[in-house]
CSV table of C-alpha atoms in Angstrom, one decimal:
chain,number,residue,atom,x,y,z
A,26,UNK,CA,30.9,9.4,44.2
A,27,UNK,CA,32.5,7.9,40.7
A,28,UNK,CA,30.2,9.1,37.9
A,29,UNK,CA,31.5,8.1,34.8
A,30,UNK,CA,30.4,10.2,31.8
A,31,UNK,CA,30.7,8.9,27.9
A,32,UNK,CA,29.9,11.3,24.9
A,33,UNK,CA,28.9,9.4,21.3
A,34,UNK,CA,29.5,12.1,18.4
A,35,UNK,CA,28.0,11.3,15.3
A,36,UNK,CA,30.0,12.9,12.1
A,37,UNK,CA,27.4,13.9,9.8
A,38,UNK,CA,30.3,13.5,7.2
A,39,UNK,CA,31.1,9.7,8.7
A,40,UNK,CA,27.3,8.6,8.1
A,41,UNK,CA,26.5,10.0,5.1
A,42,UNK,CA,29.5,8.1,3.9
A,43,UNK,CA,28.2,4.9,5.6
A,44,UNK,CA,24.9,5.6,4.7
A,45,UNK,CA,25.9,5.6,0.7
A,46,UNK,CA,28.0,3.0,1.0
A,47,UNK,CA,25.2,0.7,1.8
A,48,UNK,CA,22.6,2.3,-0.5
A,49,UNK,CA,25.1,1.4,-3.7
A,50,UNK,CA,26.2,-2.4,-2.1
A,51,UNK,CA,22.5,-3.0,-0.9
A,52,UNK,CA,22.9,-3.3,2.2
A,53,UNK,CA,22.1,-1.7,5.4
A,54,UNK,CA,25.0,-2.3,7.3
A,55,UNK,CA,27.0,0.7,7.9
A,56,UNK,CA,31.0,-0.3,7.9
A,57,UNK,CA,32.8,-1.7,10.7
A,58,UNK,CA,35.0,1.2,11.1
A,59,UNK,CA,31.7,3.7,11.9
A,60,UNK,CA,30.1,1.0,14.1
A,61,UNK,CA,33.1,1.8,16.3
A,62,UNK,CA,33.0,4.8,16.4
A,63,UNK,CA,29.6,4.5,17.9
A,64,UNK,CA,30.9,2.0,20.7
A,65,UNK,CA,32.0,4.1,24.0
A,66,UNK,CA,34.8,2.6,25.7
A,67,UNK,CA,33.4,1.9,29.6
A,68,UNK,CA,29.6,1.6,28.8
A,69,UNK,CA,29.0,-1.1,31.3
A,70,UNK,CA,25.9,-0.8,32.8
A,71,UNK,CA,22.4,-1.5,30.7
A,72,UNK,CA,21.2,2.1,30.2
A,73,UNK,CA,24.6,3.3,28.5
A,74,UNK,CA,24.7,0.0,26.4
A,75,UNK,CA,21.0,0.3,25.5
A,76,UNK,CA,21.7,4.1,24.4
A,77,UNK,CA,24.3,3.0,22.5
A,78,UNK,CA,22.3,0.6,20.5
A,79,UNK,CA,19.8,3.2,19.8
A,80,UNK,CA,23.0,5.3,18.0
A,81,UNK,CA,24.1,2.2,15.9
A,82,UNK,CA,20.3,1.7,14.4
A,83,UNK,CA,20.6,5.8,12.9
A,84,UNK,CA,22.0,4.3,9.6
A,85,UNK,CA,19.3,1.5,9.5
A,86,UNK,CA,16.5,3.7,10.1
A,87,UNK,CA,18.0,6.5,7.5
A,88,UNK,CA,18.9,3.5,4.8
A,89,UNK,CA,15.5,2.1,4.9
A,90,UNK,CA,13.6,5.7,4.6
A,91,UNK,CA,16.0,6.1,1.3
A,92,UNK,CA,14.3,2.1,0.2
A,93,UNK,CA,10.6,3.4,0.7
A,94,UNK,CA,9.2,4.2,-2.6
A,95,UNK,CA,6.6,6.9,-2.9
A,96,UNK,CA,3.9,6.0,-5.3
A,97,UNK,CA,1.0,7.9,-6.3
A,98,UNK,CA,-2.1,5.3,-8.0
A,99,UNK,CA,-5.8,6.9,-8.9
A,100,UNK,CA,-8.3,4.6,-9.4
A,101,UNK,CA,-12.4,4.3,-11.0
A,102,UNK,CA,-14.4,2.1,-11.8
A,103,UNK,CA,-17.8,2.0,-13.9
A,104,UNK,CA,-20.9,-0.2,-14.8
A,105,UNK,CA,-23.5,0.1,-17.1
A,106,UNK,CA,-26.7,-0.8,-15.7
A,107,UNK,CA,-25.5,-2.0,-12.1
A,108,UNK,CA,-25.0,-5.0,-12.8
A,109,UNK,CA,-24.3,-5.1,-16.2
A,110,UNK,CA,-21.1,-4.9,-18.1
A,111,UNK,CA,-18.4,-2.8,-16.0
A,112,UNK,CA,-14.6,-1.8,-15.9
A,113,UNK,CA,-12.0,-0.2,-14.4
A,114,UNK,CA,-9.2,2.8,-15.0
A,115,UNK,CA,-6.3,2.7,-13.1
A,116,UNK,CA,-3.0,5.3,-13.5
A,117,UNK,CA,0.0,4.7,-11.4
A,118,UNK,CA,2.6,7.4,-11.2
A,119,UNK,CA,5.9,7.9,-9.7
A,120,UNK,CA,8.8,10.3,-10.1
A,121,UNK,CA,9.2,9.7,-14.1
A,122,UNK,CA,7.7,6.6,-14.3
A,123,UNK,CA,3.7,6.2,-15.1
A,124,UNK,CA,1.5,3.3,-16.2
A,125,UNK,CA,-1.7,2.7,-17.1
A,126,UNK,CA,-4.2,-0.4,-16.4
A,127,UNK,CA,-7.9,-1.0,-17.2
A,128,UNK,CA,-10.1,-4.0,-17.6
A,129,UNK,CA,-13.4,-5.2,-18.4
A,130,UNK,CA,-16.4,-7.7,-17.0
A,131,UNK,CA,-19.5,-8.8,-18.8
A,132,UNK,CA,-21.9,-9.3,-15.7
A,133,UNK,CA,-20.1,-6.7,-12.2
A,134,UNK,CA,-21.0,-3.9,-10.3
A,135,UNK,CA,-20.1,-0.4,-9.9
A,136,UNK,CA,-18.2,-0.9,-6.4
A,137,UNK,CA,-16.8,-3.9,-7.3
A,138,UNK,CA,-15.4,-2.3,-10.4
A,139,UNK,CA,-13.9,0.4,-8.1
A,140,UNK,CA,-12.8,-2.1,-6.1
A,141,UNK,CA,-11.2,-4.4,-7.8
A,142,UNK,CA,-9.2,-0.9,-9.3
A,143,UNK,CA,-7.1,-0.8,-6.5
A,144,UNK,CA,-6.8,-3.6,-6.0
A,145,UNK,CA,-4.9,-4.0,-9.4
A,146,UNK,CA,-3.3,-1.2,-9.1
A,147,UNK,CA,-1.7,-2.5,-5.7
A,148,UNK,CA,-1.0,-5.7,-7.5
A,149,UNK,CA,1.3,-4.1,-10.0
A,150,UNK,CA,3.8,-3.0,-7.6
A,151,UNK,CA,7.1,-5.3,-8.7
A,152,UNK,CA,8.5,-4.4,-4.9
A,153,UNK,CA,7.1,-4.5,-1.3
A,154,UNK,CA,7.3,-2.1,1.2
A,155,UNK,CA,6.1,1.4,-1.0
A,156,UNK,CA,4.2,4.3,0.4
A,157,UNK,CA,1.0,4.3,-1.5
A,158,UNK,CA,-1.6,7.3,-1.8
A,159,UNK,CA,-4.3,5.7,-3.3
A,160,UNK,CA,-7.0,8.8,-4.9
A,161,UNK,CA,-10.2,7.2,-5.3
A,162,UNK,CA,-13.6,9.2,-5.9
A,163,UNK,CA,-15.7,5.6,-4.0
A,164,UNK,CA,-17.0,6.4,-0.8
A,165,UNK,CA,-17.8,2.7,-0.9
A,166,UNK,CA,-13.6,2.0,-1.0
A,167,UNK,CA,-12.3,4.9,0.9
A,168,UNK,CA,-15.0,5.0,4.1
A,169,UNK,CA,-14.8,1.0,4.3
A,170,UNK,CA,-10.8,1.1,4.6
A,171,UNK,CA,-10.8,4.7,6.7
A,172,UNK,CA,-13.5,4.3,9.0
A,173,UNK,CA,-12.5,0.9,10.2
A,174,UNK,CA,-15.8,-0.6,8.5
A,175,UNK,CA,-12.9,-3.4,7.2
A,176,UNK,CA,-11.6,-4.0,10.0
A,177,UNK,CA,-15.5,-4.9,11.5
A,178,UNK,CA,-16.3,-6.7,8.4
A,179,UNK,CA,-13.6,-9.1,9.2
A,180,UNK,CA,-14.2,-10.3,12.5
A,181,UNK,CA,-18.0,-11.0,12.0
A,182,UNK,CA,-16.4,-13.2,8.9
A,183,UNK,CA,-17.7,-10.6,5.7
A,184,UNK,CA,-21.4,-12.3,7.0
A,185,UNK,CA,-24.2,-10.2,5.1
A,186,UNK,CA,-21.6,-7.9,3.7
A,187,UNK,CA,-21.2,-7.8,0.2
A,188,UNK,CA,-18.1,-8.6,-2.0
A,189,UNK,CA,-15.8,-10.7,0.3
A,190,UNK,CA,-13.7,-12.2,-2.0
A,191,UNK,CA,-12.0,-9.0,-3.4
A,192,UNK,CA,-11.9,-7.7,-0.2
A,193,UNK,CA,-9.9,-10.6,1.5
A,194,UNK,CA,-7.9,-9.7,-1.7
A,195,UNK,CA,-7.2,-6.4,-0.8
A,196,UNK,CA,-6.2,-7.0,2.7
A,197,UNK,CA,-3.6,-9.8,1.3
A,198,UNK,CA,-2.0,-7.1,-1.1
A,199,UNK,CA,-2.5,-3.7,1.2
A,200,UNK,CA,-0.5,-5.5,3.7
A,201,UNK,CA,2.6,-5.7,1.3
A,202,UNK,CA,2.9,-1.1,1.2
A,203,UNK,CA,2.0,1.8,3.4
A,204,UNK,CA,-1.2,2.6,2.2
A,205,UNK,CA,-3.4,5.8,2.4
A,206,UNK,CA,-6.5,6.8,0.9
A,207,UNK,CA,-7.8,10.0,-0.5
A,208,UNK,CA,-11.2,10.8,-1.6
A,209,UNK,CA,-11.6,12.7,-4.9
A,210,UNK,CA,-14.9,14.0,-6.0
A,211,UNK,CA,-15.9,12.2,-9.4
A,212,UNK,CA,-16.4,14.2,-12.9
A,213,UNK,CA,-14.2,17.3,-10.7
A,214,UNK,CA,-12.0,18.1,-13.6
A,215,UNK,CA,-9.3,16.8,-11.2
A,216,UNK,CA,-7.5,15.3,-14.5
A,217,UNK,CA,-6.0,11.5,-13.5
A,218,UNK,CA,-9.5,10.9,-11.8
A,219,UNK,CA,-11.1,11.9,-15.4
A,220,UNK,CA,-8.8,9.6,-16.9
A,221,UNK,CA,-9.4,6.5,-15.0
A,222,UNK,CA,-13.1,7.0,-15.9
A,223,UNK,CA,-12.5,7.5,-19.2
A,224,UNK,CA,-10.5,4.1,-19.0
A,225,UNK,CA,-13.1,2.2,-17.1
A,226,UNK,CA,-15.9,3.1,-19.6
A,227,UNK,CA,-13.2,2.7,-22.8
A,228,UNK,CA,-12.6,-0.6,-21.6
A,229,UNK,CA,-16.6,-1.7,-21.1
A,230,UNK,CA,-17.6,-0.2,-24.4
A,231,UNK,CA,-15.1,-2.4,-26.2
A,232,UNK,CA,-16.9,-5.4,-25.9
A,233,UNK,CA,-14.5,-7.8,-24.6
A,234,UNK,CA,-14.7,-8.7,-21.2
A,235,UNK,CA,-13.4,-11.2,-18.8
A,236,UNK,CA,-15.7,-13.5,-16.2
A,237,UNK,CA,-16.3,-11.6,-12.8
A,238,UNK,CA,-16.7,-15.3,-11.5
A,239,UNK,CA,-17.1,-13.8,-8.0
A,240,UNK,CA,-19.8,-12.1,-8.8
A,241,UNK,CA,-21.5,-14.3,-11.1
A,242,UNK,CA,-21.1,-17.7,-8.9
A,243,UNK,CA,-22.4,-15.6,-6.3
A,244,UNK,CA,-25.9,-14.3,-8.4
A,245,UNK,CA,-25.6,-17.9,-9.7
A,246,UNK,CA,-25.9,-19.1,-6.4
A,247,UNK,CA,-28.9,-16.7,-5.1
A,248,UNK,CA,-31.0,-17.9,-8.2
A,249,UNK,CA,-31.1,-21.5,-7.4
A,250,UNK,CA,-31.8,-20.9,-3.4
A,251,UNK,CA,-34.9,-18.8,-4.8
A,252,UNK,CA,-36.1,-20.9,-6.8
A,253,UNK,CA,-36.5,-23.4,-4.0
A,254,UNK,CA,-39.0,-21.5,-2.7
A,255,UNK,CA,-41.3,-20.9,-6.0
């Protein structure tokens, strides 16, 4: 019986050169010299073929771990009264680079304030495609996304569940990254959680606040059914 054997060696020296020539030209493609390299010379049937595919995708997969961005984004939010006037304190953070958002609405609530946090912070992402630990200290946020509660909420349509519209807005952006949550315990001395508060409440206190027209269309709406019924 013929058995024909084939042995692919991959050079660790040959890919890390491919592998950094694409990284600096942007591109994935490893050179057409390595791809050959790869290529045994009487693969013939499917199964040899088929292996040697799976060699040739080793500088894809290792190019596009090198792409994937690690970012790191706590999140709060706050209302006085509930509802009343509310804000949010958002700190993104990674490697070197660190940024920090906050808002402010004259008529909200406390979940949709923390919310609508990571939402933002999600939204100030220039690229697609990060890994994102989002370290939020709102059962509300982090049970809805971890326990699958979302993923109910949307089939039955968001009927009886409360604010839909920035939770169709977080599933457009979430979609975009590699998203995790972690829960934090609130006022823990855990020090970016304390400053997200202290931006939330900052940004409240100042007086000048945009229209949470989800909110208030929605309250606005409520009103004028009840008062059908007086």
């Amino acid at each position: 019986m013929d058995v024909n054997y084939f042995v692919v060696t991959l050079h660790p020296q040959t890919i890390r050169w491919s592998v950094s020539q694409a990284v600096r030209h942007r591109s994935a493609k490893p050179s057409r010299a390595v791809r050959l390299r790869y290529r045994p010379q009487n693969a013939s049937d499917f199964p040899v073929r088929f292996f040697c595919f799976l060699t040739l995708l080793f500088p894809y997969f290792f190019v596009s771990l090198s792409y994937m961005r690690e970012i790191t984004i706590y999140t709060d939010g706050a209302a006085s009264g509930n509802p009343g006037p509310g804000g949010y304190g958002v700190v993104l953070m990674s490697g070197p680079h660190r940024k920090e958002l906050s808002g402010a609405y004259r008529l909200t609530t406390n979940n949709r304030m923390e919310l609508l946090a990571v939402i933002m912070g999600l939204e100030a992402l220039k690229h697609d495609g990060n890994k994102v630990t989002i370290y939020s200290d709102s059962k509300y946020v982090v049970d809805a996304v971890q326990k699958g509660w979302l993923a109910s909420w949307v089939k039955i349509g968001f009927k009886n569940k409360k604010n839909p519209d920035l939770w169709r807005r977080y599933i457009a952006v979430s979609s975009k990254h590699h998203v995790s949550f972690v829960w934090v315990k609130g006022h823990a001395s855990v020090p970016e959680n304390e400053r997200c508060d202290q931006l939330a409440v900052t940004a409240y206190k100042s007086g000048v606040f945009d229209i949470d027209s989800g909110y208030e269309e929605l309250e606005k709406r409520i009103g004028q059914e009840g008062a059908l019924f007086e």
